[in-house]
Amino acid sequence: QQQQQQQQQQQQVETNLPRKTSSSSRGAATTTPSILQGSGHITTSGAVVTGHSTQFKDEIRAGDAIIITLAGGKQEMRVVKMILSQTSCGISTPFSHNLSTPTKYQYIAKPRDLKKEASQNAQRDIESKKEDEKHSFGTYQSKDSFVYREKTVNGSYRIKHEKVNGSVSREELLRMRAKKTSDKYC
């Protein structure tokens, strides 16, 4: 009877898994998920998983599932929300009991859409570059404007904008800022 219960629990875990078995015409790289043995052991406290000799950054990613087997043979599965280090990650919800003794774990890799991930990474890089340019105080500003900081009477700084003639290189902008003795960044 106990063996039957374990089989039912394993089937329940397997039926809750997202499954894709073929590549779509849109270029998504998809595979049938398989249960893999994780390296090391884990303990948990709430939704925080602490690893002992684990390789979380190399083995699992956000969206993957961690499976543990409790003392009575009952298996529980939780989705990984974030990887903090090789030995620490966060899960969606706590297991029914905290794991106070190091326990072996298994994981299931979430099927990945590699083209979509590459596109998201490229978009993130573009947004990061735009943000850097926005906060660079004149280094990347338009070539007809020179931006620097000027000390006010009460000791704070204000940002000043001056028009420049023609195209100015970054080196020339830095030289112009250095001549402004009140600009504390030069």
Coordinates of N, CA and C in Angstrom, one line a residue:
Q1 N 0.8 -1.2 0.0 CA 0.0 0.0 0.0 C 0.9 1.3 0.0
Q2 N 2.0 1.2 0.8 CA 2.9 2.4 0.8 C 3.5 2.6 -0.5
Q3 N 3.9 1.5 -1.2 CA 4.5 1.6 -2.5 C 3.5 2.2 -3.5
Q4 N 2.2 1.8 -3.4 CA 1.2 2.4 -4.3 C 1.0 3.9 -4.0
Q5 N 1.1 4.3 -2.8 CA 1.0 5.7 -2.5 C 2.2 6.5 -3.1
Q6 N 3.4 5.9 -3.0 CA 4.5 6.5 -3.6 C 4.4 6.7 -5.1
Q7 N 3.9 5.6 -5.8 CA 3.7 5.7 -7.2 C 2.6 6.8 -7.5
Q8 N 1.5 6.9 -6.8 CA 0.5 7.9 -7.0 C 1.1 9.3 -6.8
Q9 N 1.9 9.5 -5.8 CA 2.6 10.8 -5.6 C 3.5 11.1 -6.7
Q10 N 4.3 10.1 -7.2 CA 5.2 10.4 -8.3 C 4.4 10.7 -9.6
Q11 N 3.2 10.0 -9.8 CA 2.4 10.4 -11.0 C 1.8 11.8 -10.8
Q12 N 1.5 12.2 -9.6 CA 0.9 13.5 -9.3 C 2.0 14.5 -9.6
V13 N 3.2 14.3 -9.2 CA 4.3 15.2 -9.5 C 4.5 15.3 -11.0
E14 N 4.5 14.2 -11.7 CA 4.7 14.2 -13.2 C 3.6 14.9 -13.9
T15 N 2.3 14.7 -13.5 CA 1.2 15.3 -14.2 C 1.2 16.8 -14.0
N16 N 1.8 17.3 -13.0 CA 1.8 18.8 -12.8 C 2.9 19.5 -13.5
L17 N 3.7 18.7 -14.2 CA 4.9 19.3 -14.9 C 4.5 19.9 -16.3
P18 N 5.0 21.1 -16.6 CA 4.7 21.6 -18.0 C 5.5 20.7 -19.0
R19 N 4.9 20.3 -20.0 CA 5.5 19.4 -21.0 C 5.4 20.0 -22.4
K20 N 6.5 20.0 -23.1 CA 6.5 20.3 -24.5 C 7.4 19.3 -25.2
T21 N 7.0 18.8 -26.3 CA 7.8 17.7 -26.8 C 8.4 17.9 -28.2
S22 N 8.2 19.1 -28.7 CA 8.7 19.4 -30.1 C 9.2 20.8 -30.2
S23 N 9.9 21.1 -31.2 CA 10.3 22.5 -31.5 C 9.2 23.1 -32.3
S24 N 8.9 24.3 -32.0 CA 7.9 25.0 -32.8 C 8.5 25.7 -33.9
S25 N 7.7 26.2 -34.9 CA 8.2 26.9 -36.0 C 8.8 28.2 -35.7
R26 N 8.5 28.8 -34.5 CA 9.0 30.1 -34.1 C 10.4 30.0 -33.6
G27 N 11.0 28.8 -33.5 CA 12.4 28.7 -33.1 C 12.6 28.4 -31.6
A28 N 11.5 28.1 -30.9 CA 11.6 27.8 -29.5 C 12.3 26.5 -29.3
A29 N 13.3 26.5 -28.5 CA 14.0 25.2 -28.2 C 13.3 24.6 -27.0
T30 N 12.6 23.6 -27.2 CA 11.8 22.9 -26.1 C 12.1 21.5 -26.0
T31 N 12.0 20.9 -24.8 CA 12.3 19.5 -24.6 C 11.4 19.0 -23.6
T32 N 11.3 17.7 -23.5 CA 10.5 17.1 -22.4 C 11.3 17.1 -21.1
P33 N 10.7 17.7 -20.1 CA 11.5 17.8 -18.8 C 11.8 16.4 -18.2
S34 N 12.9 16.3 -17.6 CA 13.3 15.1 -16.9 C 13.8 15.4 -15.5
I35 N 13.6 14.5 -14.6 CA 14.0 14.7 -13.3 C 15.5 14.4 -13.1
L36 N 16.2 15.4 -12.6 CA 17.7 15.2 -12.5 C 18.1 15.3 -11.0
Q37 N 19.1 14.5 -10.7 CA 19.6 14.6 -9.3 C 20.5 15.8 -9.1
G38 N 20.2 16.6 -8.0 CA 21.0 17.8 -7.7 C 22.2 17.4 -6.9
S39 N 23.3 18.2 -7.1 CA 24.5 17.9 -6.4 C 24.4 18.4 -4.9
G40 N 25.0 17.7 -4.0 CA 24.9 18.1 -2.6 C 23.6 17.9 -1.9
H41 N 23.4 18.6 -0.8 CA 22.2 18.5 0.0 C 21.6 19.8 0.3
I42 N 20.3 19.9 0.7 CA 19.8 21.2 1.0 C 19.1 21.2 2.4
T43 N 19.0 22.3 3.0 CA 18.1 22.6 4.1 C 17.3 23.8 3.8
T44 N 16.1 23.9 4.5 CA 15.3 25.0 4.2 C 14.8 25.7 5.5
S45 N 14.5 27.0 5.3 CA 13.9 27.8 6.4 C 12.9 28.7 5.7
G46 N 11.6 28.3 5.7 CA 10.6 29.0 5.0 C 10.9 28.8 3.5
A47 N 10.9 30.0 2.8 CA 11.1 29.9 1.3 C 12.6 30.0 0.9
V48 N 13.5 30.0 1.9 CA 14.9 30.1 1.6 C 15.5 28.7 1.7
V49 N 16.2 28.4 0.6 CA 16.9 27.1 0.5 C 18.4 27.3 0.6
T50 N 19.0 26.6 1.6 CA 20.5 26.7 1.8 C 21.1 25.4 1.3
G51 N 22.1 25.5 0.5 CA 22.7 24.3 -0.1 C 24.0 23.9 0.7
H52 N 24.3 22.7 0.7 CA 25.6 22.2 1.2 C 26.3 21.4 0.1
S53 N 27.4 21.9 -0.4 CA 28.1 21.3 -1.5 C 27.2 21.3 -2.8
T54 N 26.4 22.3 -2.9 CA 25.5 22.4 -4.1 C 26.2 23.3 -5.2
Q55 N 25.6 23.3 -6.4 CA 26.0 24.1 -7.5 C 24.8 24.7 -8.1
F56 N 24.0 25.5 -7.3 CA 22.8 26.1 -7.8 C 23.0 26.9 -9.1
K57 N 24.0 27.8 -9.1 CA 24.2 28.6 -10.3 C 24.5 27.8 -11.6
D58 N 25.1 26.7 -11.4 CA 25.5 25.9 -12.6 C 24.3 24.9 -13.0
E59 N 23.5 24.5 -12.0 CA 22.5 23.4 -12.3 C 21.1 24.0 -12.6
I60 N 20.7 24.9 -11.7 CA 19.3 25.3 -11.8 C 19.2 26.8 -12.1
R61 N 18.0 27.2 -12.6 CA 17.7 28.6 -12.9 C 16.3 28.9 -12.4
A62 N 16.0 30.2 -12.3 CA 14.7 30.6 -11.9 C 13.6 30.0 -12.9
G63 N 12.6 29.5 -12.3 CA 11.6 28.8 -13.1 C 11.7 27.3 -13.1
D64 N 12.8 26.8 -12.7 CA 13.0 25.3 -12.5 C 12.3 24.9 -11.3
A65 N 12.1 23.6 -11.1 CA 11.4 23.0 -9.9 C 12.4 22.2 -9.1
I66 N 12.3 22.3 -7.8 CA 13.0 21.5 -6.9 C 12.1 20.4 -6.2
I67 N 12.5 19.2 -6.2 CA 11.7 18.1 -5.6 C 12.5 17.5 -4.4
I68 N 11.8 17.4 -3.3 CA 12.4 16.7 -2.2 C 11.4 15.6 -1.7
T69 N 12.0 14.6 -1.0 CA 11.3 13.5 -0.5 C 11.3 13.7 1.0
L70 N 10.1 13.8 1.7 CA 10.1 13.9 3.1 C 10.2 12.5 3.8
A71 N 10.3 12.5 5.1 CA 10.6 11.3 5.9 C 9.6 10.2 5.6
G72 N 8.3 10.5 5.4 CA 7.3 9.5 5.1 C 7.2 9.0 3.7
G73 N 8.1 9.5 2.9 CA 8.2 9.1 1.5 C 7.4 10.1 0.6
K74 N 6.7 11.0 1.2 CA 5.9 12.0 0.4 C 6.9 13.0 -0.3
Q75 N 6.6 13.2 -1.6 CA 7.4 14.1 -2.4 C 6.7 15.5 -2.5
E76 N 7.5 16.5 -2.4 CA 7.0 17.9 -2.6 C 7.8 18.6 -3.7
M77 N 7.1 19.4 -4.5 CA 7.8 20.2 -5.5 C 7.5 21.6 -5.4
R78 N 8.6 22.5 -5.5 CA 8.5 23.9 -5.4 C 9.2 24.6 -6.6
V79 N 8.7 25.7 -7.1 CA 9.4 26.4 -8.2 C 10.4 27.4 -7.6
V80 N 11.6 27.4 -8.3 CA 12.7 28.3 -7.9 C 12.4 29.7 -8.4
K81 N 12.4 30.6 -7.5 CA 12.1 32.0 -7.9 C 13.4 32.8 -8.2
M82 N 14.5 32.5 -7.4 CA 15.7 33.2 -7.7 C 16.9 32.4 -7.2
I83 N 18.0 32.6 -7.8 CA 19.3 31.9 -7.5 C 20.2 33.0 -6.9
L84 N 20.6 32.9 -5.7 CA 21.4 33.9 -5.0 C 22.9 33.6 -5.1
S85 N 23.2 32.3 -5.0 CA 24.6 31.9 -5.1 C 24.7 30.4 -5.3
Q86 N 25.8 29.8 -5.3 CA 26.0 28.4 -5.5 C 25.3 27.6 -4.4
T87 N 25.1 28.3 -3.2 CA 24.5 27.6 -2.1 C 23.3 28.2 -1.5
S88 N 22.6 29.1 -2.2 CA 21.4 29.7 -1.7 C 20.5 30.1 -2.9
C89 N 19.2 29.8 -2.6 CA 18.2 30.1 -3.6 C 16.8 30.3 -2.9
G90 N 15.9 30.9 -3.6 CA 14.6 31.2 -3.0 C 13.5 30.4 -3.8
I91 N 12.5 29.9 -3.1 CA 11.5 29.1 -3.8 C 10.1 29.8 -3.6
S92 N 9.2 29.4 -4.4 CA 7.9 30.1 -4.5 C 7.1 30.0 -3.1
T93 N 7.0 28.9 -2.5 CA 6.4 28.7 -1.2 C 7.2 27.7 -0.4
P94 N 7.1 27.9 0.9 CA 7.8 26.9 1.7 C 7.3 25.5 1.6
F95 N 8.2 24.5 1.8 CA 7.8 23.1 1.9 C 6.9 23.0 3.1
S96 N 6.1 21.9 3.2 CA 5.2 21.7 4.4 C 5.9 21.6 5.7
H97 N 7.2 21.2 5.7 CA 8.0 21.2 6.9 C 9.4 21.7 6.5
N98 N 10.0 22.5 7.4 CA 11.4 23.0 7.1 C 12.3 21.8 7.2
L99 N 13.3 21.8 6.3 CA 14.3 20.7 6.3 C 15.4 21.1 7.1
S100 N 15.5 20.6 8.4 CA 16.6 21.0 9.3 C 17.8 20.1 9.1
T101 N 17.7 18.9 8.6 CA 18.8 18.1 8.3 C 19.1 18.1 6.8
P102 N 20.4 18.1 6.4 CA 20.6 18.1 4.9 C 20.0 16.9 4.2
T103 N 19.2 17.3 3.1 CA 18.4 16.3 2.4 C 18.8 16.4 0.9
K104 N 18.9 15.2 0.3 CA 19.1 15.2 -1.2 C 17.9 15.8 -1.9
Y105 N 18.1 16.3 -3.1 CA 17.1 16.9 -3.8 C 17.2 16.6 -5.3
Q106 N 16.1 16.7 -6.0 CA 16.1 16.5 -7.4 C 15.5 17.8 -8.0
Y107 N 15.8 18.0 -9.3 CA 15.2 19.2 -9.9 C 14.8 18.9 -11.4
I108 N 13.9 19.8 -11.8 CA 13.4 19.6 -13.2 C 13.6 21.0 -13.9
A109 N 14.4 20.9 -15.0 CA 14.7 22.2 -15.7 C 13.5 22.6 -16.5
K110 N 13.1 23.9 -16.4 CA 12.0 24.4 -17.2 C 12.4 24.5 -18.6
P111 N 11.5 24.1 -19.5 CA 11.8 24.2 -21.0 C 12.1 25.7 -21.3
R112 N 13.1 25.9 -22.1 CA 13.6 27.3 -22.4 C 13.3 27.6 -23.9
D113 N 13.0 28.9 -24.1 CA 12.8 29.5 -25.4 C 14.1 30.3 -25.6
L114 N 15.1 29.8 -26.2 CA 16.4 30.4 -26.3 C 16.4 31.7 -27.1
K115 N 15.6 31.8 -28.2 CA 15.5 33.0 -29.0 C 14.8 34.1 -28.2
K116 N 13.8 33.8 -27.4 CA 13.1 34.8 -26.6 C 14.1 35.3 -25.5
E117 N 14.8 34.4 -24.9 CA 15.8 34.8 -23.8 C 16.8 35.7 -24.4
A118 N 17.4 35.4 -25.6 CA 18.4 36.2 -26.2 C 17.8 37.6 -26.6
S119 N 16.6 37.6 -27.0 CA 15.9 38.9 -27.3 C 15.7 39.7 -26.1
Q120 N 15.3 39.1 -25.0 CA 15.1 39.8 -23.7 C 16.4 40.4 -23.2
N121 N 17.5 39.6 -23.3 CA 18.8 40.0 -22.9 C 19.3 41.2 -23.7
A122 N 19.1 41.2 -25.0 CA 19.5 42.3 -25.9 C 18.7 43.6 -25.5
Q123 N 17.4 43.4 -25.3 CA 16.6 44.6 -24.9 C 17.0 45.1 -23.5
R124 N 17.4 44.3 -22.6 CA 17.9 44.7 -21.3 C 19.2 45.5 -21.4
D125 N 20.1 45.0 -22.3 CA 21.3 45.7 -22.6 C 21.1 47.1 -23.2
I126 N 20.1 47.2 -24.1 CA 19.8 48.5 -24.7 C 19.2 49.4 -23.6
E127 N 18.3 49.0 -22.8 CA 17.8 49.8 -21.7 C 18.8 50.2 -20.7
S128 N 19.7 49.3 -20.4 CA 20.8 49.7 -19.5 C 21.7 50.8 -20.1
K129 N 22.0 50.7 -21.4 CA 22.9 51.7 -22.0 C 22.2 53.0 -22.0
K130 N 20.8 53.0 -22.3 CA 20.1 54.3 -22.3 C 20.1 54.9 -21.0
E131 N 19.9 54.1 -19.9 CA 19.9 54.6 -18.6 C 21.3 55.2 -18.2
D132 N 22.4 54.5 -18.6 CA 23.7 55.1 -18.4 C 23.9 56.4 -19.0
E133 N 23.4 56.5 -20.3 CA 23.5 57.7 -21.0 C 22.7 58.8 -20.4
K134 N 21.5 58.5 -19.9 CA 20.7 59.5 -19.2 C 21.3 60.1 -18.0
H135 N 22.0 59.3 -17.3 CA 22.6 59.8 -16.0 C 24.1 60.2 -16.1
S136 N 24.6 60.4 -17.2 CA 26.0 60.6 -17.4 C 26.5 62.1 -17.3
F137 N 25.5 63.0 -17.1 CA 25.9 64.4 -16.9 C 26.7 65.0 -18.0
G138 N 26.4 64.9 -19.2 CA 27.1 65.5 -20.3 C 28.0 64.7 -21.1
T139 N 28.4 63.6 -20.6 CA 29.4 62.7 -21.3 C 28.8 62.2 -22.6
Y140 N 27.5 61.8 -22.6 CA 26.8 61.3 -23.8 C 25.7 62.2 -24.3
Q141 N 25.6 63.4 -23.6 CA 24.5 64.3 -24.0 C 24.7 64.7 -25.4
S142 N 23.7 65.4 -26.0 CA 23.8 65.9 -27.4 C 25.0 66.7 -27.6
K143 N 25.5 66.7 -28.8 CA 26.8 67.3 -29.1 C 26.7 68.9 -29.1
D144 N 25.5 69.4 -29.0 CA 25.4 70.9 -29.0 C 25.2 71.4 -27.6
S145 N 25.3 70.6 -26.6 CA 25.1 70.9 -25.2 C 26.2 70.5 -24.3
F146 N 26.6 71.3 -23.4 CA 27.7 71.0 -22.4 C 27.1 71.1 -21.0
V147 N 27.2 70.0 -20.3 CA 26.5 69.9 -19.0 C 27.6 69.8 -17.9
Y148 N 27.5 70.6 -16.8 CA 28.4 70.5 -15.7 C 27.7 70.9 -14.4
R149 N 28.4 70.7 -13.3 CA 27.8 71.1 -12.0 C 28.4 72.3 -11.5
E150 N 27.6 73.1 -10.8 CA 28.1 74.4 -10.3 C 27.7 74.5 -8.8
K151 N 28.6 74.9 -8.0 CA 28.4 75.1 -6.6 C 27.5 76.3 -6.3
T152 N 26.5 76.1 -5.5 CA 25.6 77.2 -5.1 C 26.1 77.9 -3.9
V153 N 25.5 79.0 -3.5 CA 25.8 79.8 -2.3 C 25.7 79.0 -1.0
N154 N 24.7 78.1 -0.9 CA 24.5 77.4 0.3 C 25.2 76.0 0.3
G155 N 26.1 75.8 -0.6 CA 27.0 74.6 -0.6 C 26.6 73.5 -1.4
S156 N 25.4 73.5 -1.9 CA 24.9 72.4 -2.8 C 25.3 72.6 -4.2
Y157 N 25.0 71.7 -5.1 CA 25.3 71.9 -6.5 C 24.1 71.9 -7.4
R158 N 24.2 72.6 -8.5 CA 23.1 72.6 -9.5 C 23.7 72.3 -10.8
I159 N 22.9 71.7 -11.7 CA 23.4 71.3 -13.0 C 23.2 72.5 -14.0
K160 N 24.2 72.8 -14.7 CA 24.2 73.9 -15.7 C 24.3 73.3 -17.1
H161 N 23.6 73.9 -18.0 CA 23.7 73.5 -19.4 C 24.2 74.7 -20.2
E162 N 25.2 74.5 -21.1 CA 25.7 75.5 -22.0 C 25.7 75.0 -23.4
K163 N 25.5 75.9 -24.3 CA 25.5 75.6 -25.7 C 27.0 75.5 -26.2
V164 N 27.3 74.6 -27.1 CA 28.6 74.5 -27.7 C 28.5 74.6 -29.2
N165 N 29.5 75.1 -29.8 CA 29.5 75.2 -31.3 C 30.0 73.9 -31.9
G166 N 29.3 73.3 -32.8 CA 29.7 72.2 -33.6 C 29.8 70.9 -32.7
S167 N 30.4 69.9 -33.3 CA 30.5 68.6 -32.6 C 31.7 68.6 -31.6
V168 N 31.4 68.0 -30.4 CA 32.5 68.0 -29.4 C 32.7 66.6 -29.0
S169 N 33.9 66.1 -28.9 CA 34.3 64.8 -28.5 C 34.1 64.6 -27.0
R170 N 34.1 63.4 -26.5 CA 34.0 63.2 -25.1 C 35.2 63.7 -24.4
E171 N 36.4 63.6 -25.0 CA 37.6 64.1 -24.4 C 37.5 65.7 -24.2
E172 N 37.0 66.3 -25.2 CA 36.8 67.8 -25.1 C 35.8 68.2 -24.1
L173 N 34.7 67.4 -24.0 CA 33.8 67.6 -22.9 C 34.4 67.5 -21.5
L174 N 35.2 66.5 -21.3 CA 35.9 66.3 -20.1 C 36.8 67.5 -19.8
R175 N 37.6 67.9 -20.8 CA 38.5 69.0 -20.6 C 37.7 70.3 -20.2
M176 N 36.6 70.5 -20.8 CA 35.7 71.7 -20.5 C 35.2 71.6 -19.1
R177 N 34.8 70.4 -18.6 CA 34.4 70.2 -17.3 C 35.5 70.4 -16.3
A178 N 36.7 70.0 -16.6 CA 37.9 70.1 -15.7 C 38.2 71.6 -15.5
K179 N 37.9 72.5 -16.5 CA 38.2 73.9 -16.4 C 37.2 74.6 -15.4
K180 N 36.0 74.0 -15.2 CA 35.1 74.5 -14.3 C 35.5 74.0 -12.9
T181 N 36.1 74.8 -12.1 CA 36.7 74.4 -10.8 C 35.6 74.0 -9.8
S182 N 34.4 74.5 -10.1 CA 33.3 74.2 -9.1 C 32.7 72.8 -9.4
D183 N 33.1 72.1 -10.4 CA 32.5 70.8 -10.7 C 33.3 69.8 -9.9
K184 N 32.7 69.2 -8.9 CA 33.4 68.4 -7.9 C 33.8 67.0 -8.5
Y185 N 33.3 66.7 -9.7 CA 33.7 65.4 -10.3 C 34.9 65.5 -11.2
C186 N 35.5 66.6 -11.3 CA 36.7 66.7 -12.2 C 37.9 67.1 -11.3

